[in-house]
Amino acid sequence: CGSPSILILPDGSYLVAHDIGGKHDRAGHTLLHVSADRGATWRPLAEVPDQKWSTLFRHRDAVYLLGTAAKIGHLIIRRSADGCRTWTHPTDAQHGLLAEGRFHCAPTPVIVHGGRIWRAFEQFAPQAPVRAFRAFVMSAPEAADLLDAASWTRTNQIAHARDWLDTRNGEWLEGNVVVTPD
């Protein structure tokens, strides 16, 4: 059980998502549960296969899961408009497959600011050791179709320089978008 994400829905219920890791037969699935009593008891809602390291967020009367495909690491987003019982499938660039490749993230916050929706990610450097990440941020206009890859813009990717933090094991990992006071 990993990568927890929680969202308070408009009716006051709590929605939680987490993925399953390890060598379990359901590894790479994300489970969703809901609580109507502020977390005292939970009821299962859905199980979403091939979804990992994902953040729950609500936008325009729908709930979204934004993260990676578990098996390969493509950037994907899913939407539920029925109380999180069913979810869209990221089959292509118009239906939630935001980018193909080997990406990484954690269930870090989705930020809505300046008319855009923002989220941080990392991509594995090509032909690099297992954990050589390059950090970047993606954003989409609030009014856009969030399942359409063409709605999203990516910043350039920044590789970590070990001497920035005077460490031999430094790397970018699980970054966040933060709105500063100014």
C-alpha positions as semicolon CSV with decimal commas, in nm:
position;residue;x (nm);y (nm);z (nm)
1;C;0,000;0,000;0,000
2;G;0,163;0,326;-0,110
3;S;0,124;0,665;-0,270
4;P;-0,172;0,788;-0,065
5;S;-0,383;1,078;-0,187
6;I;-0,688;1,223;-0,011
7;L;-0,961;1,460;-0,123
8;I;-1,255;1,607;0,066
9;L;-1,559;1,603;-0,162
10;P;-1,826;1,878;-0,170
11;D;-2,062;1,666;0,044
12;G;-1,795;1,642;0,317
13;S;-1,702;1,280;0,253
14;Y;-1,338;1,181;0,231
15;L;-1,205;1,011;-0,080
16;V;-0,873;0,829;-0,061
17;A;-0,664;0,659;-0,328
18;H;-0,355;0,442;-0,290
19;D;-0,166;0,205;-0,513
20;I;-0,050;-0,149;-0,449
21;G;0,320;-0,221;-0,487
22;G;0,556;-0,511;-0,454
23;K;0,509;-0,852;-0,611
24;H;0,140;-0,872;-0,533
25;D;-0,081;-0,994;-0,819
26;R;-0,259;-0,656;-0,811
27;A;0,063;-0,451;-0,803
28;G;0,020;-0,133;-1,006
29;H;-0,351;-0,103;-0,930
30;T;-0,494;0,201;-0,750
31;L;-0,770;0,144;-0,496
32;L;-1,027;0,410;-0,402
33;H;-1,226;0,423;-0,078
34;V;-1,476;0,673;0,065
35;S;-1,564;0,770;0,422
36;A;-1,884;0,951;0,522
37;D;-1,776;0,980;0,890
38;R;-1,448;1,174;0,864
39;G;-1,235;0,861;0,833
40;A;-1,381;0,644;1,112
41;T;-1,498;0,384;0,858
42;W;-1,423;0,332;0,490
43;R;-1,614;0,177;0,200
44;P;-1,436;0,054;-0,117
45;L;-1,538;0,235;-0,436
46;A;-1,319;0,122;-0,723
47;E;-1,001;-0,049;-0,832
48;V;-0,818;0,109;-1,124
49;P;-0,560;-0,113;-1,298
50;D;-0,231;0,020;-1,437
51;Q;-0,236;0,345;-1,236
52;K;0,046;0,443;-1,002
53;W;0,187;0,734;-0,797
54;S;-0,129;0,937;-0,858
55;T;-0,291;1,249;-0,716
56;L;-0,664;1,291;-0,669
57;F;-0,812;1,631;-0,749
58;R;-1,153;1,773;-0,825
59;H;-1,223;2,003;-1,117
60;R;-1,552;2,115;-1,276
61;D;-1,775;1,854;-1,109
62;A;-1,544;1,561;-1,186
63;V;-1,268;1,383;-0,996
64;Y;-0,934;1,313;-1,162
65;L;-0,640;1,076;-1,101
66;L;-0,315;1,218;-1,241
67;G;0,000;1,006;-1,232
68;T;0,171;0,733;-1,431
69;A;0,082;0,403;-1,592
70;A;0,218;0,136;-1,362
71;K;0,362;-0,098;-1,624
72;I;0,560;0,145;-1,838
73;G;0,548;0,486;-1,678
74;H;0,353;0,688;-1,936
75;L;0,196;1,009;-1,800
76;I;-0,176;0,948;-1,769
77;I;-0,490;1,113;-1,635
78;R;-0,831;0,959;-1,570
79;R;-1,166;1,120;-1,494
80;S;-1,468;1,000;-1,300
81;A;-1,802;1,176;-1,325
82;D;-2,007;0,919;-1,131
83;G;-1,879;0,945;-0,776
84;C;-1,552;0,763;-0,850
85;R;-1,709;0,426;-0,924
86;T;-1,593;0,419;-1,287
87;W;-1,297;0,588;-1,454
88;T;-1,197;0,675;-1,809
89;H;-0,920;0,472;-1,974
90;P;-0,608;0,651;-2,107
91;T;-0,611;0,487;-2,449
92;D;-0,464;0,768;-2,663
93;A;-0,370;1,138;-2,664
94;Q;-0,734;1,249;-2,672
95;H;-0,841;1,021;-2,386
96;G;-0,587;1,063;-2,105
97;L;-0,251;0,943;-2,241
98;L;-0,062;1,268;-2,181
99;A;0,289;1,153;-2,277
100;E;0,459;0,826;-2,361
101;G;0,791;0,745;-2,198
102;R;0,941;0,656;-1,863
103;F;0,808;0,905;-1,608
104;H;0,806;0,919;-1,230
105;C;0,618;1,115;-0,967
106;A;0,451;1,089;-0,629
107;P;0,099;1,193;-0,526
108;T;0,213;1,553;-0,487
109;P;-0,039;1,838;-0,498
110;V;-0,214;1,964;-0,805
111;I;-0,218;2,344;-0,789
112;V;-0,475;2,571;-0,953
113;H;-0,330;2,919;-0,999
114;G;-0,338;3,193;-1,260
115;G;-0,605;3,018;-1,465
116;R;-0,399;2,699;-1,501
117;I;-0,371;2,356;-1,338
118;W;-0,011;2,268;-1,242
119;R;0,167;1,942;-1,144
120;A;0,534;1,839;-1,108
121;F;0,688;1,521;-1,258
122;E;1,023;1,364;-1,338
123;Q;1,138;1,177;-1,647
124;F;1,409;0,916;-1,651
125;A;1,708;1,042;-1,844
126;P;1,764;0,841;-2,162
127;Q;2,027;0,568;-2,128
128;A;2,086;0,663;-1,766
129;P;2,123;0,469;-1,447
130;V;1,803;0,349;-1,286
131;R;1,736;0,676;-1,099
132;A;1,864;0,966;-1,307
133;F;1,559;1,192;-1,308
134;R;1,500;1,520;-1,490
135;A;1,239;1,744;-1,324
136;F;0,969;1,939;-1,507
137;V;0,622;2,085;-1,456
138;M;0,310;2,038;-1,666
139;S;0,014;2,274;-1,679
140;A;-0,316;2,310;-1,861
141;P;-0,570;2,593;-1,880
142;E;-0,855;2,548;-1,631
143;A;-1,111;2,557;-1,915
144;A;-0,933;2,289;-2,120
145;D;-1,024;1,924;-2,170
146;L;-0,779;1,773;-1,920
147;L;-0,790;1,432;-2,092
148;D;-0,651;1,582;-2,413
149;A;-0,270;1,579;-2,422
150;A;-0,275;1,886;-2,649
151;S;-0,418;2,086;-2,358
152;W;-0,102;2,037;-2,151
153;T;0,223;2,231;-2,173
154;R;0,553;2,107;-2,030
155;T;0,846;2,309;-1,906
156;N;1,197;2,215;-2,006
157;Q;1,347;1,930;-1,804
158;I;1,621;2,006;-1,554
159;A;1,884;1,749;-1,470
160;H;2,020;1,757;-1,116
161;A;2,382;1,862;-1,065
162;R;2,524;1,681;-0,763
163;D;2,742;1,977;-0,661
164;W;2,434;2,200;-0,610
165;L;2,375;2,039;-0,271
166;D;2,731;1,918;-0,204
167;T;2,621;1,557;-0,201
168;R;2,719;1,250;-0,396
169;N;2,364;1,107;-0,406
170;G;2,160;1,413;-0,498
171;E;1,875;1,387;-0,746
172;W;1,537;1,535;-0,825
173;L;1,264;1,325;-0,674
174;E;0,894;1,387;-0,611
175;G;0,897;1,764;-0,654
176;N;0,607;1,997;-0,589
177;V;0,459;2,307;-0,745
178;V;0,430;2,581;-0,483
179;V;0,260;2,920;-0,508
180;T;0,465;3,181;-0,325
181;P;0,312;3,484;-0,150
182;D;0,414;3,712;-0,437
